[in-house]
PDB file of C-alpha atoms in Angstrom:
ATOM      1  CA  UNK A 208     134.236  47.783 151.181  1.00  0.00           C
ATOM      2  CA  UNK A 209     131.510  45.443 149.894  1.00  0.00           C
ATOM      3  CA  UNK A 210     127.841  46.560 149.922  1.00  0.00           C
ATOM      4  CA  UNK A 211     125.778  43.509 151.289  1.00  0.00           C
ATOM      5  CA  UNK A 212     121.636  43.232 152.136  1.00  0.00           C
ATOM      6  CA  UNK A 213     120.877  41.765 155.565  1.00  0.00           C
ATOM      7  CA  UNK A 214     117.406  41.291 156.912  1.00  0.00           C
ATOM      8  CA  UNK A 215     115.871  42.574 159.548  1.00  0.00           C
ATOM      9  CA  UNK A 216     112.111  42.088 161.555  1.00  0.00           C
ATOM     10  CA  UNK A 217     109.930  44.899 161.564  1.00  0.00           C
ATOM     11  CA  UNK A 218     110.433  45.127 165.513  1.00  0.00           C
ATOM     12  CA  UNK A 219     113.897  45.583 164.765  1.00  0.00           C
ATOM     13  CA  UNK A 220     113.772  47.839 161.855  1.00  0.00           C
ATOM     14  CA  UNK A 221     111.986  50.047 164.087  1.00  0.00           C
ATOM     15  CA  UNK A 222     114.624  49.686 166.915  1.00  0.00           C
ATOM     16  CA  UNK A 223     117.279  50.684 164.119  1.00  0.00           C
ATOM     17  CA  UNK A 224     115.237  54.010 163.308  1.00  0.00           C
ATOM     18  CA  UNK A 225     114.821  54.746 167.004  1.00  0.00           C
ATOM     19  CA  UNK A 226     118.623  54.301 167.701  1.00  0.00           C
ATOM     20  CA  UNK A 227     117.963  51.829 169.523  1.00  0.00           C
ATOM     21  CA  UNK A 228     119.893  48.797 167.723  1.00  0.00           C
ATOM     22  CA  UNK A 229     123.285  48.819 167.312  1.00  0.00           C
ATOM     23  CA  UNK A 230     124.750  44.834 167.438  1.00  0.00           C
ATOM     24  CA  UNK A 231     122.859  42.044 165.792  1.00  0.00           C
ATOM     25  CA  UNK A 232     123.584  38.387 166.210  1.00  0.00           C
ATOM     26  CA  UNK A 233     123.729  35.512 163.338  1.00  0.00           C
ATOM     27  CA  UNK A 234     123.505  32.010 163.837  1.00  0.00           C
ATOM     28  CA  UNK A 235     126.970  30.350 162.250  1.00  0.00           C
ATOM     29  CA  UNK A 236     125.421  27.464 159.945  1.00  0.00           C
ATOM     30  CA  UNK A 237     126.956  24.694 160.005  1.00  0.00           C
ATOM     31  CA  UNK A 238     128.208  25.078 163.434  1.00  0.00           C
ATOM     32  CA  UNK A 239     131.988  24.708 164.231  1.00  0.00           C
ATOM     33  CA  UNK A 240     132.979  21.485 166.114  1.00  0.00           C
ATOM     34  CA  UNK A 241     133.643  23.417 169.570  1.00  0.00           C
ATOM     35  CA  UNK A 242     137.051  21.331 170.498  1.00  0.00           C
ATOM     36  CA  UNK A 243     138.240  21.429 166.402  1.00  0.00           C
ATOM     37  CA  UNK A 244     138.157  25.314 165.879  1.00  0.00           C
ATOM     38  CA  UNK A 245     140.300  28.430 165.782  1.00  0.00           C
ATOM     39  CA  UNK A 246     140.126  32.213 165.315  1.00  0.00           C
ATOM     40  CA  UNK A 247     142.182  32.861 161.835  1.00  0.00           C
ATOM     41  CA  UNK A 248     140.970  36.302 161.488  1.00  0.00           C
ATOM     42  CA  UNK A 249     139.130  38.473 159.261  1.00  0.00           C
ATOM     43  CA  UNK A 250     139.472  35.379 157.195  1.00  0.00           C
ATOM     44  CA  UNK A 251     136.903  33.292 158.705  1.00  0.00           C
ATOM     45  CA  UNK A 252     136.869  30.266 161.153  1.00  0.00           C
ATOM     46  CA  UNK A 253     138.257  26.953 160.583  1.00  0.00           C
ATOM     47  CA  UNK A 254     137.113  23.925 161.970  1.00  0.00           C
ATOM     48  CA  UNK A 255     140.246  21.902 162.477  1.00  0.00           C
ATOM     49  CA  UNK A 256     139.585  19.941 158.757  1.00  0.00           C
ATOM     50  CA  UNK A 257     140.144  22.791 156.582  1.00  0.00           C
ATOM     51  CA  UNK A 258     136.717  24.004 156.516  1.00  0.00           C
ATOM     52  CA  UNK A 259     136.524  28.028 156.677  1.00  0.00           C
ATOM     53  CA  UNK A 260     133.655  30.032 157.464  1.00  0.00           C
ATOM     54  CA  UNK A 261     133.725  32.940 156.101  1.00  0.00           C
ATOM     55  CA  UNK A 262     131.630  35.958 158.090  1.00  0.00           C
ATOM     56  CA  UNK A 263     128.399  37.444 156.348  1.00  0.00           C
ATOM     57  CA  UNK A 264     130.389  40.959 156.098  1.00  0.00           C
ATOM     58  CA  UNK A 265     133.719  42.286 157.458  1.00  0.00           C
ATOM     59  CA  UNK A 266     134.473  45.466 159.208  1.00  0.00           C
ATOM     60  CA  UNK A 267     133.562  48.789 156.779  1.00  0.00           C
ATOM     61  CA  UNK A 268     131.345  46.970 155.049  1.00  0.00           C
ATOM     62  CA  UNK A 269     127.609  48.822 154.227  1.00  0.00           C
ATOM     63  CA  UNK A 270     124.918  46.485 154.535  1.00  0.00           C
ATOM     64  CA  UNK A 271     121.726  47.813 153.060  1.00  0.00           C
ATOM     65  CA  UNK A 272     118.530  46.710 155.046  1.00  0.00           C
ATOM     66  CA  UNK A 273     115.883  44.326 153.658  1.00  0.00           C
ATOM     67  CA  UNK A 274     112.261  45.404 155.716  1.00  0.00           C
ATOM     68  CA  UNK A 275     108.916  44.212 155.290  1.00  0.00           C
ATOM     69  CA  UNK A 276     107.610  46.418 152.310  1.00  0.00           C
ATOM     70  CA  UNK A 277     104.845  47.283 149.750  1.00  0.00           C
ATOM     71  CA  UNK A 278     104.616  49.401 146.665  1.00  0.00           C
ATOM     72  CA  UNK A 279     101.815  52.141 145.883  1.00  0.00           C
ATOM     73  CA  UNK A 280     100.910  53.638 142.369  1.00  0.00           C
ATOM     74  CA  UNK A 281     104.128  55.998 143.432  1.00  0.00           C
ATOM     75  CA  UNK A 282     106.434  55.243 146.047  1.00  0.00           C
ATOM     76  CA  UNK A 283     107.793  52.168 148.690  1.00  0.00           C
ATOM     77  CA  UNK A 284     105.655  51.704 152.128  1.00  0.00           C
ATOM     78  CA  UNK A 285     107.601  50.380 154.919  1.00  0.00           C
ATOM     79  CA  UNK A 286     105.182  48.176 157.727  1.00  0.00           C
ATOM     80  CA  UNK A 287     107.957  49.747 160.408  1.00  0.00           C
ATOM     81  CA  UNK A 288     106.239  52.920 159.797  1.00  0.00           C
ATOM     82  CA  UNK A 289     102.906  51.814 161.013  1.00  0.00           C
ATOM     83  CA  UNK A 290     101.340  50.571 163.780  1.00  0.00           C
ATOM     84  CA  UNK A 291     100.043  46.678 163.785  1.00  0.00           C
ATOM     85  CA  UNK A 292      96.455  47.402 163.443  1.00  0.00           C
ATOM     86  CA  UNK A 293      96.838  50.495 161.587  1.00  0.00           C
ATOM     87  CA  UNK A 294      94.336  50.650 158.593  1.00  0.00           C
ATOM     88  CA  UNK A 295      94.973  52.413 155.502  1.00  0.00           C
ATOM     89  CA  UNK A 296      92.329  54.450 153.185  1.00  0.00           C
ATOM     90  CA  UNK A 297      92.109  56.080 149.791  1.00  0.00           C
ATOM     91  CA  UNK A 298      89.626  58.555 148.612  1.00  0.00           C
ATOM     92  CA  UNK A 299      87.955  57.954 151.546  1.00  0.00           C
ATOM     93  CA  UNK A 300      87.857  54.166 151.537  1.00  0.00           C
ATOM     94  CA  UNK A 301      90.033  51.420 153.398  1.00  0.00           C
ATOM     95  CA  UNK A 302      92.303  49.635 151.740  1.00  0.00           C
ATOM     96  CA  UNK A 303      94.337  46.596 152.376  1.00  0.00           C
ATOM     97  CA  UNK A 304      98.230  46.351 152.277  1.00  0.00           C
ATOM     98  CA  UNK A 305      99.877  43.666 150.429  1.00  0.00           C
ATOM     99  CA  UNK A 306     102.408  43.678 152.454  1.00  0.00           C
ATOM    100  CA  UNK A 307     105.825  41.732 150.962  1.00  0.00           C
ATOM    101  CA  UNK A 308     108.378  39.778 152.982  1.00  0.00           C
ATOM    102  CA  UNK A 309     111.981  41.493 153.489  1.00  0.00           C
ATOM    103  CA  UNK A 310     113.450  39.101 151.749  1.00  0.00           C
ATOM    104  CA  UNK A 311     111.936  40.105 148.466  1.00  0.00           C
ATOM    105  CA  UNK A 312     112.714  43.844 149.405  1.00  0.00           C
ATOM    106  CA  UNK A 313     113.983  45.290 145.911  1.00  0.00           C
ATOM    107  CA  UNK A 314     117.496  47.314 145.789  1.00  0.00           C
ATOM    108  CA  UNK A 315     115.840  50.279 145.062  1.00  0.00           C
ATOM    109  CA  UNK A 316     113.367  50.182 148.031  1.00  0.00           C
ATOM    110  CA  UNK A 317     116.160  50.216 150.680  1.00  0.00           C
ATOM    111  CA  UNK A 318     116.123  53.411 152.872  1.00  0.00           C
ATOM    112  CA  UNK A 319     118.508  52.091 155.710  1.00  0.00           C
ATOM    113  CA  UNK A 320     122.266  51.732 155.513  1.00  0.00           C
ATOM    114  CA  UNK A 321     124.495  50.061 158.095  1.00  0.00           C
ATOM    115  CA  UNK A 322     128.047  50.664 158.019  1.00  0.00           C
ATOM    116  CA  UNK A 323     129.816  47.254 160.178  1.00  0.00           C
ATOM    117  CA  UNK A 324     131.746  48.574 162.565  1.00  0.00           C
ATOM    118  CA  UNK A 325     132.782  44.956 164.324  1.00  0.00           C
ATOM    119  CA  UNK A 326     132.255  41.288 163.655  1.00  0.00           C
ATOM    120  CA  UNK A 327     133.364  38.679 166.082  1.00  0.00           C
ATOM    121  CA  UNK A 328     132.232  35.502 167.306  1.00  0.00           C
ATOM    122  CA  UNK A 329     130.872  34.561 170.642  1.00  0.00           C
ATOM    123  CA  UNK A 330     128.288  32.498 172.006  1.00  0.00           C
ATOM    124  CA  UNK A 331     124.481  33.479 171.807  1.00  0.00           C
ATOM    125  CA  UNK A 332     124.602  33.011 175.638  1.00  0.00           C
ATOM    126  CA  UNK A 333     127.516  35.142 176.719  1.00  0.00           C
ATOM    127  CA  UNK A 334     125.646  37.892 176.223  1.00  0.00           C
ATOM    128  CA  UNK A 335     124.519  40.486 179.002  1.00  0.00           C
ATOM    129  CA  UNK A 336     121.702  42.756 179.873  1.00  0.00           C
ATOM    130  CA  UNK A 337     123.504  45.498 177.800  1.00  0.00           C
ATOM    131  CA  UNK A 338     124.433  43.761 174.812  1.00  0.00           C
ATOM    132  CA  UNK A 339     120.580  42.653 175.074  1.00  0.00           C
ATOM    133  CA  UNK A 340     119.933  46.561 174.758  1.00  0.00           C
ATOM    134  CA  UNK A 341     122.320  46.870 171.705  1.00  0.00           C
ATOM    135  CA  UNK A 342     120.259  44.730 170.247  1.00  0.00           C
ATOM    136  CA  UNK A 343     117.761  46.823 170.571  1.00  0.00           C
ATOM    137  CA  UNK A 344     115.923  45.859 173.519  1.00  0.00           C
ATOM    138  CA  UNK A 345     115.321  48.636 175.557  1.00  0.00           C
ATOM    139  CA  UNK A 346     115.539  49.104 179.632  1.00  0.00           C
ATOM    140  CA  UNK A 347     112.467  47.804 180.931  1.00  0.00           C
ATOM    141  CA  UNK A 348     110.860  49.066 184.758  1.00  0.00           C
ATOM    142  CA  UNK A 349     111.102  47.153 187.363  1.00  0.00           C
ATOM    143  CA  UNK A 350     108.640  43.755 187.715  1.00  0.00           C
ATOM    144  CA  UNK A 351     108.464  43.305 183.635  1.00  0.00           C
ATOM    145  CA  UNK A 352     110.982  41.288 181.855  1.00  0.00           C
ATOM    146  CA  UNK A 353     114.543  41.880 181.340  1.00  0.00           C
ATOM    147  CA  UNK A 354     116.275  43.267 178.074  1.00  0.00           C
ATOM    148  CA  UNK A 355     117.920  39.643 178.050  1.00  0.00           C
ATOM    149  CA  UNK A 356     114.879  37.432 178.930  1.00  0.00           C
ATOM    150  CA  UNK A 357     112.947  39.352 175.952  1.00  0.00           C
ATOM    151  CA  UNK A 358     115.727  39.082 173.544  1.00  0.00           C
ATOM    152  CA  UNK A 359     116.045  35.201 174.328  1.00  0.00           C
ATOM    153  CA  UNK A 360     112.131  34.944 173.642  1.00  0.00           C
ATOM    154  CA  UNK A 361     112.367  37.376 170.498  1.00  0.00           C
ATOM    155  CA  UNK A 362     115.090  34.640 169.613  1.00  0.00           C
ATOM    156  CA  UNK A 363     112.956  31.528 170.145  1.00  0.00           C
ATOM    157  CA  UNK A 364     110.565  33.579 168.325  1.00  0.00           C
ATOM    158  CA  UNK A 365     112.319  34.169 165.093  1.00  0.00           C
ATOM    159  CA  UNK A 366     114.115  30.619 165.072  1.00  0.00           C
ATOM    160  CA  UNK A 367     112.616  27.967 162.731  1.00  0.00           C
ATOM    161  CA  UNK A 368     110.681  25.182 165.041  1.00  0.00           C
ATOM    162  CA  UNK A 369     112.787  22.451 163.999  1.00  0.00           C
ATOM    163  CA  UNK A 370     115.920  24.589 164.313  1.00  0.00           C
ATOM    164  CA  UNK A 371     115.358  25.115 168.117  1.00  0.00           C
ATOM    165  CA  UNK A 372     117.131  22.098 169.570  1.00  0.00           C
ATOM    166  CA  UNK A 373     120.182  23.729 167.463  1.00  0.00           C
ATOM    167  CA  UNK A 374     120.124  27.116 167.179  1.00  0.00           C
ATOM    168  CA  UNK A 375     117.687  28.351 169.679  1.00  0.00           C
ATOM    169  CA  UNK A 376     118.057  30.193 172.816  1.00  0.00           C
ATOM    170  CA  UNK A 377     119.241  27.077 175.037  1.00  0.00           C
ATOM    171  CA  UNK A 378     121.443  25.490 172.509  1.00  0.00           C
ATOM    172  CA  UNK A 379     123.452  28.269 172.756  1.00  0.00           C
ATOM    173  CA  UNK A 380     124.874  27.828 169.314  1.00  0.00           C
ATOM    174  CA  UNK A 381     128.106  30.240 168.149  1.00  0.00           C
ATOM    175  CA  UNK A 382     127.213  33.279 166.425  1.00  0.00           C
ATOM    176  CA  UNK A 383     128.536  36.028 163.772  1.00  0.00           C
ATOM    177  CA  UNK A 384     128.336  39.038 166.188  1.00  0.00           C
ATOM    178  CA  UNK A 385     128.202  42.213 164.060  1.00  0.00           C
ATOM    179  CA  UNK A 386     128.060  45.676 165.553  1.00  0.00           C
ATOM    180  CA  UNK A 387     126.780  48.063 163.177  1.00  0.00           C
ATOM    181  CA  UNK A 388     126.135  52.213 163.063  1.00  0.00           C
ATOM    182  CA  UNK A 389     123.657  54.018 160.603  1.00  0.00           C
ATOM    183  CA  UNK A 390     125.312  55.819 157.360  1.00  0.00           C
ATOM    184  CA  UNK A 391     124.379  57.432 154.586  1.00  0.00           C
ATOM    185  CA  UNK A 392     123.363  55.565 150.854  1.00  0.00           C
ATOM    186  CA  UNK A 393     126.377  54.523 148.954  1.00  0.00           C
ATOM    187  CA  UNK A 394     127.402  56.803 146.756  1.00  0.00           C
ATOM    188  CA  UNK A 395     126.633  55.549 142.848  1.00  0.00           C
ATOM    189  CA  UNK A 396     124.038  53.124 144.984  1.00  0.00           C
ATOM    190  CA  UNK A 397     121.468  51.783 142.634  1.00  0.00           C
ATOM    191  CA  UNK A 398     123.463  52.361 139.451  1.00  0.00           C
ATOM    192  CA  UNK A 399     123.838  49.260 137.254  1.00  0.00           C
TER     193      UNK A 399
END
């Protein structure tokens, strides 16, 4: 078992905490050659020349969550905790947040823990309206947008603007598919 950070929005952090999120999807970079490549297992994927790709994390493997985050005088913040336009105050007076990307999340901030239960790989666009809710993307009533629809948007969303034409929605590019349950910390976690 390896212990491995992965990053996650705070939309989706929040999804995790609800119970909502249970799969997450990750573009393969570089993309296999569709008629040049083979499953080989838990080893990876080769392309036909030799090349393997090797997934970001295998089955039993903890992957400790990187969130959006900020540090007082004594303890982390977490943005997932709060609403978008909630506004902070001490002693009576408001404050502003310096809120930090996930990806500079510290080891010791991490609160979540995902233990990998499955990692496959599949094409963004085979999914279905319930993988869509996996990914946390809950059942919506009747007239609004589909779990699917909103995932493909949160997709677009959260894909670089010159990555689009490759990895976005449409391009349905091949992805790591990892399907994921909540555990507890490590044990000896944070001990160097």
């Amino acid at each position: 078992m390896n212990i491995k950070p992965i990053l996650f929005s705070t939309e989706m952090v929040r999804a995790i905490l609800a119970g909502q999120k249970t799969q997450t999807r990750r573009v393969i970079k570089p993309q296999p050659t569709r008629p040049r490549w083979h499953n080989i297992g838990w080893l990876g994927w080769d392309d036909g020349h030799g090349y393997r790709m090797k997934p970001p994390c295998e089955d039993g493997d903890v992957l400790w969550v990187r969130e959006t985050w900020c540090k007082d005088a004594s303890r982390y913040l977490y943005r997932a905790n709060y609403g978008e336009n909630e506004h902070f105050y001490q002693n009576g007076n408001e404050i502003a947040m310096h809120w930090h990307p996930s990806v500079h999340m510290p080891k010791e901030a991490a609160r979540i823990f995902l233990r990998a239960k499955d990692v496959r790989v599949d094409g963004l666009q085979a999914m279905d309206e319930e993988t869509a809710i996996a990914e946390g993307f809950t059942d919506s009533p009747a007239g609004t947008d589909s779990p699917l629809t909103r995932f493909a948007e949160f997709w677009d969303k959260t894909t670089k603007r010159e990555d689009l034409r490759e990895f976005g929605w449409h391009a349905d590019p091949w992805v790591w598919v990892i399907e994921f349950e909540r555990c507890k910390k490590p044990e000896g976690w944070g001990r160097k």
